[in-house]
Short mmCIF file of C-alpha atoms and ligand atoms in Angstrom, two decimals:
data_model
loop_
_atom_site.label_atom_id
_atom_site.label_comp_id
_atom_site.label_asym_id
_atom_site.label_seq_id
_atom_site.Cartn_x
_atom_site.Cartn_y
_atom_site.Cartn_z
CA MET A 11 30.66 -87.14 38.76
CA GLU A 12 27.56 -88.06 40.68
CA ILE A 13 24.45 -88.48 38.53
CA ARG A 14 21.09 -88.76 40.18
CA ALA A 15 17.42 -88.87 39.31
CA VAL A 16 14.81 -86.52 40.67
CA ALA A 17 11.09 -86.57 39.96
CA GLY A 18 9.48 -83.21 39.60
CA ASP A 19 9.73 -79.86 37.93
CA ILE A 20 13.10 -78.66 36.60
CA THR A 21 12.38 -75.07 37.67
CA GLY A 22 12.14 -76.18 41.30
CA ILE A 23 15.72 -77.46 41.39
CA LYS A 24 18.43 -75.54 43.18
CA SER A 25 21.64 -75.82 41.18
CA ASP A 26 24.24 -73.72 39.39
CA ALA A 27 22.55 -74.33 36.05
CA ILE A 28 19.54 -76.08 34.58
CA ILE A 29 19.47 -77.41 31.02
CA VAL A 30 16.38 -77.36 28.78
CA ASN A 31 16.09 -77.87 25.02
CA HIS A 32 14.79 -76.00 22.00
CA TYR A 33 14.16 -77.20 18.42
CA GLU A 34 15.12 -75.42 15.25
CA GLY A 35 12.19 -73.59 13.66
CA MET A 36 9.98 -73.52 16.75
CA LYS A 37 8.56 -70.05 17.34
CA GLN A 38 8.32 -70.40 21.10
CA PRO A 39 9.72 -72.49 23.94
CA GLU A 40 8.00 -75.82 24.63
CA GLY A 41 7.79 -78.27 27.50
CA ASP A 42 10.37 -77.67 30.22
CA ALA A 43 11.76 -74.69 28.29
CA ALA A 44 8.30 -73.11 28.41
CA ILE A 45 8.07 -73.66 32.16
CA ALA A 46 11.51 -72.08 32.63
CA ASP A 47 10.51 -69.26 30.31
CA LYS A 48 7.50 -68.48 32.47
CA ALA A 49 9.69 -68.22 35.55
CA LEU A 50 12.08 -66.00 33.59
CA GLU A 51 9.18 -63.77 32.56
CA GLY A 52 9.50 -64.51 28.87
CA ALA A 53 13.28 -64.10 28.47
CA ILE A 54 13.66 -67.30 26.43
CA TYR A 55 10.72 -66.35 24.21
CA GLN A 56 12.32 -62.93 23.62
CA LEU A 57 15.63 -64.51 22.61
CA ILE A 58 13.86 -66.84 20.19
CA LYS A 59 11.88 -63.97 18.72
CA GLN A 60 15.01 -61.89 18.23
CA GLY A 61 16.76 -64.81 16.55
CA ASP A 62 19.37 -65.18 19.29
CA ILE A 63 18.16 -68.71 19.98
CA LYS A 64 17.72 -70.66 16.74
CA GLY A 65 17.66 -74.19 18.12
CA LYS A 66 20.36 -75.42 15.75
CA LEU A 67 21.95 -78.68 16.86
CA ASN A 68 24.42 -78.13 19.72
CA GLU A 69 23.69 -74.38 19.90
CA ILE A 70 24.09 -73.28 23.51
CA THR A 71 22.56 -70.16 25.05
CA LEU A 72 23.11 -69.12 28.64
CA VAL A 73 20.51 -67.03 30.44
CA HIS A 74 21.06 -65.74 33.98
CA SER A 75 18.06 -66.30 36.16
CA LEU A 76 18.74 -63.22 38.35
CA GLY A 77 16.91 -64.67 41.31
CA LYS A 78 13.78 -65.63 39.39
CA LEU A 79 14.63 -69.34 39.76
CA PRO A 80 16.38 -71.37 42.47
CA ALA A 81 18.98 -72.24 39.79
CA GLY A 82 21.54 -69.57 38.92
CA ARG A 83 21.50 -70.09 35.17
CA VAL A 84 19.35 -71.60 32.45
CA VAL A 85 21.09 -73.23 29.51
CA ILE A 86 19.03 -73.68 26.36
CA VAL A 87 20.55 -76.35 24.15
CA GLY A 88 19.57 -76.68 20.51
CA LEU A 89 18.55 -80.13 19.27
CA GLY A 90 18.10 -79.25 15.59
CA LYS A 91 14.84 -79.99 13.74
CA LYS A 92 12.34 -81.82 15.89
CA ARG A 93 11.52 -84.41 13.21
CA ALA A 94 15.19 -85.22 12.72
CA LEU A 95 16.03 -85.81 16.37
CA THR A 96 17.94 -88.99 17.22
CA VAL A 97 19.15 -90.45 20.49
CA ASN A 98 22.70 -89.88 19.26
CA LYS A 99 22.04 -86.15 18.88
CA ILE A 100 20.90 -86.06 22.50
CA ARG A 101 24.13 -87.79 23.54
CA GLY A 102 26.20 -85.25 21.61
CA ALA A 103 24.25 -82.19 22.78
CA MET A 104 24.67 -83.27 26.38
CA GLY A 105 28.41 -83.66 25.86
CA GLU A 106 28.63 -80.15 24.38
CA ALA A 107 26.48 -78.59 27.12
CA CYS A 108 28.51 -80.24 29.89
CA ARG A 109 31.84 -79.08 28.47
CA TYR A 110 30.43 -75.57 28.09
CA LEU A 111 29.37 -75.52 31.73
CA ARG A 112 32.65 -77.00 32.97
CA GLN A 113 34.46 -74.21 31.15
CA ARG A 114 32.43 -71.76 33.26
CA ASN A 115 33.32 -73.56 36.50
CA VAL A 116 29.79 -74.74 37.07
CA LYS A 117 29.77 -77.51 39.65
CA ASN A 118 26.14 -78.55 39.98
CA VAL A 119 24.01 -79.12 36.92
CA ALA A 120 20.41 -80.21 36.57
CA SER A 121 18.82 -81.14 33.29
CA ALA A 122 15.37 -81.89 32.00
CA VAL A 123 15.14 -85.17 30.08
CA LEU A 124 16.12 -83.87 26.66
CA GLY A 125 14.04 -84.69 23.61
CA THR A 126 11.20 -86.52 25.32
CA ASP A 127 8.66 -84.10 23.92
CA ASN A 128 9.33 -86.15 20.79
CA GLU A 129 7.26 -89.32 20.16
CA LYS A 130 10.18 -91.08 18.48
CA ILE A 131 12.43 -90.92 21.52
CA ALA A 132 11.86 -93.21 24.52
CA MET A 133 12.54 -91.61 27.88
CA SER A 134 14.84 -94.45 28.94
CA ASP A 135 16.98 -94.10 25.79
CA ALA A 136 17.20 -90.33 26.21
CA VAL A 137 18.37 -90.60 29.82
CA GLN A 138 20.92 -93.27 28.99
CA ALA A 139 22.26 -91.13 26.13
CA MET A 140 22.40 -88.04 28.36
CA THR A 141 24.39 -89.96 30.95
CA GLU A 142 26.75 -91.29 28.30
CA GLY A 143 27.04 -87.86 26.68
CA ALA A 144 27.99 -86.23 29.97
CA LEU A 145 30.52 -88.87 31.04
CA LEU A 146 32.05 -89.31 27.59
CA GLY A 147 32.01 -85.62 26.71
CA LEU A 148 33.72 -84.58 29.94
CA TYR A 149 36.43 -87.22 29.57
CA THR A 150 39.99 -85.95 29.82
CA PHE A 151 43.37 -87.67 29.69
CA ARG A 152 45.65 -85.54 31.82
CA ARG A 153 47.64 -87.96 33.91
CA HIS A 154 50.96 -87.06 32.31
CA ILE A 155 50.51 -83.30 32.74
CA THR A 156 52.33 -82.36 35.93
CA LYS A 157 51.10 -78.75 36.13
CA LYS A 158 47.90 -78.65 38.16
CA GLU A 159 45.13 -77.20 36.04
CA ASN A 160 43.58 -74.65 38.33
CA ASN A 161 41.13 -73.28 35.81
CA LEU A 162 39.51 -76.62 35.05
CA VAL A 163 37.07 -77.55 37.77
CA GLU A 164 35.12 -80.75 37.36
CA ILE A 165 31.34 -80.78 37.36
CA LYS A 166 30.49 -82.57 40.60
CA ALA A 167 26.86 -83.49 40.19
CA LEU A 168 24.31 -83.89 37.44
CA THR A 169 20.65 -84.21 38.36
CA ILE A 170 18.31 -85.54 35.69
CA VAL A 171 14.78 -84.35 36.31
CA GLY A 172 11.75 -86.10 34.87
CA LYS A 173 8.54 -87.92 35.63
CA GLU A 174 9.53 -91.42 36.78
CA LYS A 175 12.41 -91.41 39.22
CA ALA A 176 13.02 -95.18 39.30
CA ALA A 177 13.07 -95.49 35.52
CA ILE A 178 15.42 -92.54 35.19
CA GLN A 179 17.70 -94.03 37.81
CA LYS A 180 17.83 -97.32 35.93
CA SER A 181 18.82 -95.65 32.67
CA ILE A 182 21.43 -93.55 34.43
CA SER A 183 23.05 -96.64 35.85
CA ARG A 184 23.07 -98.41 32.47
CA GLY A 185 24.52 -95.32 30.77
CA ARG A 186 27.15 -94.99 33.47
CA ILE A 187 28.27 -98.61 33.15
CA ILE A 188 28.66 -98.30 29.39
CA ALA A 189 30.31 -94.86 29.43
CA GLU A 190 32.78 -95.81 32.15
CA ALA A 191 33.76 -98.97 30.28
CA THR A 192 34.29 -96.83 27.17
CA ASN A 193 36.41 -94.35 29.12
CA TRP A 194 38.49 -97.23 30.49
CA ALA A 195 39.24 -98.21 26.89
CA ARG A 196 40.03 -94.58 26.00
CA ASP A 197 42.49 -94.40 28.90
CA ILE A 198 44.55 -97.37 27.84
CA ILE A 199 44.41 -96.38 24.15
CA ASN A 200 45.56 -92.82 24.88
CA GLU A 201 48.38 -94.10 27.03
CA PRO A 202 51.64 -93.88 25.06
CA ALA A 203 53.40 -97.09 24.09
CA ASN A 204 56.01 -96.77 26.83
CA PHE A 205 53.20 -96.82 29.38
CA MET A 206 51.11 -99.46 27.63
CA THR A 207 53.32 -102.35 26.61
CA PRO A 208 51.90 -105.83 25.93
CA SER A 209 52.75 -106.71 29.56
CA ASP A 210 50.99 -103.58 30.80
CA MET A 211 47.92 -104.53 28.78
CA ALA A 212 47.97 -108.03 30.25
CA GLU A 213 48.31 -106.54 33.73
CA ALA A 214 45.34 -104.27 33.04
CA ALA A 215 43.30 -107.33 32.04
CA ARG A 216 44.38 -109.11 35.24
CA GLN A 217 43.17 -106.18 37.30
CA LEU A 218 39.83 -106.24 35.52
CA ALA A 219 39.49 -109.94 36.29
CA GLN A 220 40.16 -109.21 39.97
CA LYS A 221 37.81 -106.29 40.18
CA TYR A 222 34.90 -107.72 38.19
CA GLY A 223 35.18 -111.45 38.85
CA LEU A 224 36.20 -112.39 35.32
CA ALA A 225 38.31 -115.39 34.33
CA VAL A 226 41.74 -114.50 33.02
CA GLU A 227 44.61 -116.35 31.42
CA ILE A 228 47.74 -114.80 29.97
CA PHE A 229 50.01 -116.69 27.58
CA ASP A 230 53.66 -115.75 27.57
CA LYS A 231 55.86 -116.51 24.58
CA GLU A 232 56.46 -120.09 25.69
CA LYS A 233 52.76 -120.83 25.98
CA MET A 234 52.23 -119.23 22.56
CA ALA A 235 54.87 -121.45 21.06
CA GLU A 236 53.22 -124.51 22.63
CA ALA A 237 49.90 -123.47 21.12
CA GLY A 238 51.57 -122.96 17.74
CA MET A 239 51.04 -119.22 17.47
CA GLY A 240 53.82 -118.71 14.96
CA ALA A 241 52.34 -115.58 13.40
CA LEU A 242 52.02 -113.67 16.67
CA ILE A 243 55.51 -114.72 17.71
CA GLY A 244 56.84 -113.71 14.30
CA VAL A 245 55.50 -110.16 14.64
CA SER A 246 56.88 -109.86 18.18
CA GLN A 247 60.42 -110.89 17.16
CA GLY A 248 61.71 -107.40 16.50
CA SER A 249 60.75 -106.02 19.89
CA GLN A 250 62.43 -106.09 23.29
CA GLN A 251 58.98 -106.22 24.87
CA PRO A 252 57.69 -109.78 25.31
CA PRO A 253 54.34 -110.50 23.63
CA ARG A 254 51.23 -111.51 25.53
CA PHE A 255 48.11 -113.39 24.51
CA ILE A 256 45.28 -112.21 26.76
CA ILE A 257 42.19 -114.30 27.46
CA LEU A 258 39.46 -112.67 29.54
CA GLY A 259 36.21 -114.54 30.14
CA TYR A 260 32.76 -113.45 31.20
CA LYS A 261 30.35 -116.22 32.25
CA GLY A 262 26.68 -115.28 32.33
CA LYS A 263 25.39 -118.84 32.37
CA ASP A 264 26.40 -122.16 33.79
CA THR A 265 27.77 -123.90 30.70
CA ALA A 266 31.26 -124.25 29.33
CA GLU A 267 30.42 -123.07 25.83
CA VAL A 268 31.71 -119.81 24.39
CA ASP A 269 28.73 -118.10 22.78
CA ILE A 270 30.76 -115.20 21.42
CA ALA A 271 34.47 -114.60 21.09
CA LEU A 272 35.47 -110.94 20.87
CA VAL A 273 38.92 -110.68 19.32
CA GLY A 274 40.84 -107.38 19.40
CA LYS A 275 44.07 -106.34 17.73
CA GLY A 276 46.60 -105.46 20.40
CA ILE A 277 49.57 -103.85 18.66
CA THR A 278 50.80 -101.53 21.41
CA PHE A 279 52.99 -99.74 18.87
CA ASP A 280 53.09 -100.19 15.10
CA SER A 281 56.24 -98.78 13.52
CA GLY A 282 55.61 -100.95 10.49
CA GLY A 283 58.60 -103.13 11.38
CA ILE A 284 61.23 -103.54 8.63
CA SER A 285 58.60 -102.21 6.18
CA ILE A 286 58.84 -99.08 8.30
CA LYS A 287 56.22 -96.36 8.24
CA PRO A 288 56.96 -92.71 7.43
CA SER A 289 57.74 -90.76 10.62
CA GLU A 290 54.93 -88.25 10.17
CA ARG A 291 52.09 -89.20 12.53
CA MET A 292 53.77 -92.49 13.39
CA SER A 293 53.01 -91.59 17.00
CA ASP A 294 49.32 -92.26 16.25
CA MET A 295 50.31 -95.91 16.13
CA LYS A 296 50.35 -96.06 19.94
CA GLY A 297 46.63 -96.53 19.40
CA ASP A 298 47.01 -99.66 17.29
CA MET A 299 45.72 -101.67 20.26
CA ALA A 300 42.33 -99.90 20.26
CA GLY A 301 40.55 -103.06 19.09
CA GLY A 302 42.05 -105.02 21.97
CA ALA A 303 41.16 -102.29 24.45
CA SER A 304 37.57 -102.24 23.19
CA VAL A 305 36.97 -105.96 23.66
CA LEU A 306 38.42 -105.91 27.19
CA ALA A 307 36.30 -102.86 28.04
CA THR A 308 33.19 -104.59 26.73
CA LEU A 309 33.64 -107.25 29.41
CA ILE A 310 33.74 -104.56 32.11
CA ALA A 311 30.25 -103.51 31.07
CA LEU A 312 29.00 -107.11 30.72
CA ALA A 313 30.24 -108.00 34.20
CA GLN A 314 27.91 -105.32 35.57
CA LEU A 315 24.96 -105.70 33.21
CA LYS A 316 25.06 -109.50 33.66
CA PRO A 317 23.42 -110.86 30.49
CA LYS A 318 22.92 -114.66 30.42
CA ILE A 319 25.55 -115.49 27.85
CA ASN A 320 29.21 -116.51 27.81
CA VAL A 321 31.70 -114.17 26.18
CA THR A 322 35.45 -114.54 25.83
CA ALA A 323 37.74 -111.67 24.87
CA LEU A 324 40.99 -112.55 23.11
CA VAL A 325 43.79 -110.03 22.62
CA PRO A 326 47.06 -110.88 20.89
CA ALA A 327 49.37 -108.13 22.18
CA THR A 328 52.79 -107.19 20.86
CA GLU A 329 54.83 -104.31 19.48
CA ASN A 330 55.77 -104.21 15.80
CA LEU A 331 59.33 -102.91 15.60
CA PRO A 332 62.35 -103.24 13.33
CA SER A 333 65.58 -104.69 14.73
CA GLY A 334 68.25 -107.25 13.94
CA SER A 335 65.89 -109.98 15.04
CA ALA A 336 62.78 -108.58 13.35
CA LEU A 337 60.51 -110.33 10.91
CA LYS A 338 61.67 -109.64 7.35
CA PRO A 339 59.75 -109.17 4.12
CA GLY A 340 59.70 -112.58 2.45
CA ASP A 341 59.70 -114.57 5.70
CA ILE A 342 57.20 -117.38 6.05
CA LEU A 343 55.26 -117.92 9.27
CA LYS A 344 53.01 -120.78 10.37
CA ALA A 345 49.79 -119.80 12.11
CA MET A 346 48.11 -121.78 14.86
CA ASN A 347 45.69 -123.48 12.44
CA GLY A 348 48.66 -124.82 10.42
CA LYS A 349 48.39 -122.40 7.50
CA THR A 350 51.63 -120.88 6.21
CA ILE A 351 51.85 -117.16 5.47
CA GLU A 352 54.34 -115.39 3.24
CA VAL A 353 54.98 -112.00 4.85
CA LEU A 354 55.55 -109.57 2.01
CA ASN A 355 55.00 -106.45 4.10
CA THR A 356 55.77 -106.42 7.81
CA ASP A 357 53.42 -103.44 8.24
CA ALA A 358 50.47 -105.73 7.52
CA GLU A 359 51.03 -107.21 10.98
CA GLY A 360 47.52 -106.89 12.40
CA ARG A 361 46.17 -109.67 10.22
CA LEU A 362 49.11 -111.88 11.25
CA ILE A 363 48.45 -111.67 14.97
CA LEU A 364 44.71 -111.95 14.34
CA ALA A 365 45.30 -115.14 12.33
CA ASP A 366 46.46 -116.82 15.54
CA ALA A 367 43.81 -115.22 17.72
CA LEU A 368 41.00 -116.22 15.34
CA SER A 369 42.43 -119.75 15.15
CA TYR A 370 42.35 -119.82 18.93
CA ALA A 371 38.73 -118.62 18.96
CA LYS A 372 37.89 -121.50 16.62
CA LYS A 373 39.77 -123.95 18.82
CA ILE A 374 37.81 -123.04 21.93
CA GLY A 375 34.64 -123.63 19.92
CA ALA A 376 33.31 -120.07 19.83
CA LYS A 377 29.84 -120.13 18.27
CA ALA A 378 30.24 -116.62 16.88
CA ILE A 379 33.29 -114.41 16.43
CA ILE A 380 33.57 -110.64 16.20
CA ASP A 381 37.00 -109.13 15.70
CA VAL A 382 37.90 -105.47 16.06
CA ALA A 383 41.06 -103.98 14.59
CA THR A 384 42.71 -100.77 13.45
CA LEU A 385 43.56 -102.88 10.45
CA THR A 386 44.00 -100.82 7.28
CA GLY A 387 44.68 -97.31 6.05
CA ALA A 388 42.60 -98.44 3.07
CA CYS A 389 39.49 -98.55 5.25
CA MET A 390 40.09 -94.90 6.16
CA VAL A 391 40.47 -94.07 2.48
CA ALA A 392 37.17 -95.82 1.73
CA LEU A 393 35.03 -94.61 4.64
CA GLY A 394 36.86 -91.71 6.29
CA ASN A 395 36.41 -91.35 10.01
CA ILE A 396 32.61 -91.36 9.91
CA CYS A 397 31.98 -95.06 10.08
CA THR A 398 33.57 -98.38 10.87
CA GLY A 399 33.80 -100.94 8.07
CA ALA A 400 32.09 -104.31 8.60
CA PHE A 401 33.15 -107.47 6.78
CA SER A 402 31.37 -110.75 7.33
CA ASN A 403 30.62 -114.29 6.22
CA ASN A 404 27.18 -114.21 7.83
CA ARG A 405 24.47 -111.76 6.91
CA ARG A 406 22.42 -112.29 10.08
CA LEU A 407 25.29 -111.56 12.43
CA GLU A 408 26.38 -108.62 10.32
CA ASP A 409 22.85 -107.15 10.39
CA ARG A 410 22.81 -107.59 14.15
CA VAL A 411 26.14 -105.77 14.53
CA VAL A 412 25.06 -102.93 12.23
CA ALA A 413 21.77 -102.56 14.15
CA ALA A 414 23.62 -102.58 17.48
CA GLY A 415 25.88 -99.84 16.15
CA LYS A 416 22.94 -97.77 15.05
CA GLU A 417 21.40 -98.08 18.50
CA ALA A 418 24.70 -97.06 20.08
CA GLY A 419 25.27 -94.10 17.77
CA GLU A 420 28.36 -95.73 16.28
CA ASN A 421 28.10 -95.91 12.49
CA ILE A 422 29.02 -99.20 10.84
CA TRP A 423 28.92 -99.80 7.08
CA PRO A 424 28.89 -103.29 5.50
CA MET A 425 31.57 -103.88 2.87
CA PRO A 426 31.57 -106.49 0.06
CA MET A 427 33.33 -109.83 0.40
CA TYR A 428 33.29 -111.21 -3.18
CA ASP A 429 35.48 -114.28 -3.55
CA GLU A 430 37.41 -112.66 -6.37
CA TYR A 431 39.16 -110.41 -3.84
CA LYS A 432 40.84 -113.50 -2.43
CA GLU A 433 42.82 -114.08 -5.62
CA GLN A 434 45.11 -111.21 -4.66
CA LEU A 435 46.34 -113.21 -1.68
CA LYS A 436 47.71 -116.20 -3.62
CA SER A 437 51.30 -116.94 -2.77
CA ASP A 438 53.71 -118.95 -4.92
CA ILE A 439 55.58 -120.45 -1.99
CA ALA A 440 53.17 -120.49 0.96
CA ASP A 441 49.44 -121.06 1.57
CA ILE A 442 48.68 -117.34 1.51
CA LYS A 443 50.47 -114.00 1.46
CA ASN A 444 49.77 -111.15 3.82
CA ILE A 445 49.15 -108.36 1.30
CA GLY A 446 47.08 -108.00 -1.83
CA GLY A 447 47.47 -105.47 -4.60
CA ARG A 448 47.07 -101.73 -4.57
CA TYR A 449 43.26 -101.54 -4.52
CA GLY A 450 40.57 -102.81 -2.18
CA GLY A 451 43.04 -103.13 0.68
CA ALA A 452 40.47 -103.17 3.47
CA ILE A 453 38.64 -106.03 1.78
CA THR A 454 41.70 -108.11 0.95
CA ALA A 455 42.72 -107.75 4.61
CA ALA A 456 39.28 -109.06 5.64
CA LYS A 457 39.59 -111.88 3.09
CA PHE A 458 42.90 -112.80 4.70
CA LEU A 459 41.21 -113.04 8.10
CA ALA A 460 38.38 -115.12 6.64
CA GLU A 461 40.96 -117.82 5.86
CA PHE A 462 41.19 -118.46 9.60
CA ILE A 463 37.45 -118.56 10.20
CA ASN A 464 35.78 -120.92 7.71
CA ASN A 465 32.10 -121.33 8.61
CA THR A 466 31.75 -119.84 12.07
CA PRO A 467 29.49 -116.77 11.92
CA TRP A 468 31.96 -113.88 11.97
CA VAL A 469 32.12 -110.13 11.63
CA HIS A 470 35.33 -108.16 11.27
CA LEU A 471 35.21 -104.47 12.22
CA ASP A 472 37.95 -102.24 10.80
CA ILE A 473 38.17 -99.24 13.12
CA ALA A 474 41.29 -97.63 11.58
CA GLY A 475 39.26 -94.49 10.82
CA THR A 476 36.98 -94.38 13.85
CA SER A 477 39.21 -95.31 16.79
CA ASP A 478 40.54 -91.82 17.32
CA THR A 479 39.67 -88.24 16.47
CA ASP A 480 41.46 -84.90 16.39
CA LYS A 481 38.27 -82.91 16.87
CA GLU A 482 36.28 -82.26 19.99
CA LYS A 483 32.64 -82.80 19.03
CA GLY A 484 29.54 -83.99 20.86
CA HIS A 485 30.43 -86.88 23.14
CA LEU A 486 33.88 -87.16 21.54
CA VAL A 487 37.06 -85.41 22.65
CA LYS A 488 40.51 -85.42 21.05
CA GLY A 489 42.21 -88.80 21.18
CA ALA A 490 40.69 -92.25 21.51
CA THR A 491 36.95 -92.56 20.88
CA GLY A 492 36.42 -95.94 22.55
CA VAL A 493 34.65 -97.19 19.40
CA PRO A 494 33.07 -99.80 19.25
CA VAL A 495 32.56 -100.60 22.95
CA ARG A 496 28.95 -99.40 22.99
CA THR A 497 28.15 -101.42 19.87
CA LEU A 498 29.72 -104.59 21.26
CA VAL A 499 27.79 -104.28 24.51
CA ASN A 500 24.55 -103.93 22.53
CA VAL A 501 25.41 -106.91 20.31
CA VAL A 502 26.00 -109.14 23.30
CA LEU A 503 22.86 -107.95 25.08
CA SER A 504 20.80 -108.59 21.94
CA MET A 505 22.27 -112.08 21.54
CA ALA A 506 21.55 -112.93 25.17
CA LYS A 507 17.84 -112.24 24.65
N1 LIG B 25 47.84 -100.18 11.95
C1 LIG B 25 47.91 -100.04 10.54
C2 LIG B 25 46.61 -99.49 9.93
C3 LIG B 25 46.26 -98.08 10.30
C4 LIG B 25 46.66 -97.03 9.50
C5 LIG B 25 45.48 -97.82 11.40
C6 LIG B 25 46.32 -95.74 9.84
C7 LIG B 25 45.12 -96.54 11.75
C8 LIG B 25 45.55 -95.49 10.97
C9 LIG B 25 48.18 -101.40 9.90
O1 LIG B 25 48.94 -102.27 10.63
C10 LIG B 25 48.90 -101.12 8.61
O2 LIG B 25 49.97 -100.59 8.67
N2 LIG B 25 48.29 -101.52 7.49
C11 LIG B 25 48.88 -101.31 6.22
C12 LIG B 25 48.60 -102.54 5.39
C13 LIG B 25 49.33 -102.56 4.07
C14 LIG B 25 50.80 -102.68 4.30
C15 LIG B 25 48.81 -103.71 3.25
C16 LIG B 25 48.23 -100.10 5.58
O3 LIG B 25 47.02 -99.90 5.74
O4 LIG B 25 48.93 -99.31 4.96
ZN1 LIG B 26 51.04 -102.02 10.33
ZN1 LIG B 27 48.85 -102.02 12.72
#
């Protein structure tokens, strides 16, 4: 979809539809809606008066312009109460409005800058969110459907109309970079495990390196063994698919140091292994590499936004399957940092592969580490699918990540890391065991990871609840959400400042 900026008056634009906004509780149209209303000889005002337009968040009303405007239709989108408006609501409303118009085969859309009649909302943020909302909300994953969809026509062009063309253009391009990176992550997460093996993921990273000028290195099993990645190799043992350790580097300044390592869990399918999962919804576990996808996707955006900072993405990638050669409950593995792990549940595999990846991040001297993983069902029990759990050894970095999430419209909630939680991980025959007791499972998992970090500032993000959704809502559609790509991009940009 082409997205362009135009300076001027929304009612002067020739298109299939123009979008304006209305707030809940307002007795008459305001701003661009008022200008459109005038051209429509009071039709919008009438609808408000009759109670047909209430302005509730994501409410959509279509009015035909019947020749009174160059545009064929006017869409009035509700933004909720004016005082309660957020940039994230603009992103969601734009997603809803775009899907609504696509459904009606509308090909050319123009929109006023939504929400800028509100002092709290900066024009640049609104335009970026509108761009993201449109591109994320219109996302589809249809490449395995052979029947041509003839009733789904894509929206070809979106024109954002406001006061300052150059500024609008700049925000559009930023929003596009971030949304397209997010959709790249969604694509590889939605891909089933037979189309997204560890080797496929490594190949995808190689292609990114080619396309965006990033540094790439892929470890095969031999290289992993040389590096001492016994935990990653242990998890991969049960699978016919060879594991891969993916290293993708973005250099924004001329030094060798790694300012931030972004580590992402890359389990391309999690059956649980010998500690096998129930079959119901096991297919969801094709998305157990969402953390890995999100850190790779973040580098796509960075390569285009070009902040002056060095970032390395690390993805340990493997399947977790049961077989005659699989890891068994009770087995002991040695991680890259020399620590031994008693594996009491083979379904707690994410922390095992992350143990090696975090050790590697330490070895390359990363000054800060953020890991992202669909790590625990317990995190879903604690937080649902509304927010990502954050676990950290460093309050400043954690605050920065939470703030970046807020800015991105991706909720992140800090979780406690009391030392007492660690007691659950004591093993009688190894340095640590890979599961704790029945309660506090998301935290004991984070405490396990902390054993491979020591003092480096670190934040662990558990996205088990937020990485996919079964509801179409706002900028989200069914399937992978791409969380937390937008947050990670913001974190890196804020650290580069
Ligand atoms: N990949 C799962 C966690 C998960 C569950 C992600 C549901 C998304 C949705 C992880 O590898 C896992 O199986 N964790 C176990 C840990 C337990 C055995 C300590 C869990 O949460 O049940
Ligand atoms: Zn598992
Ligand atoms: Zn898993």
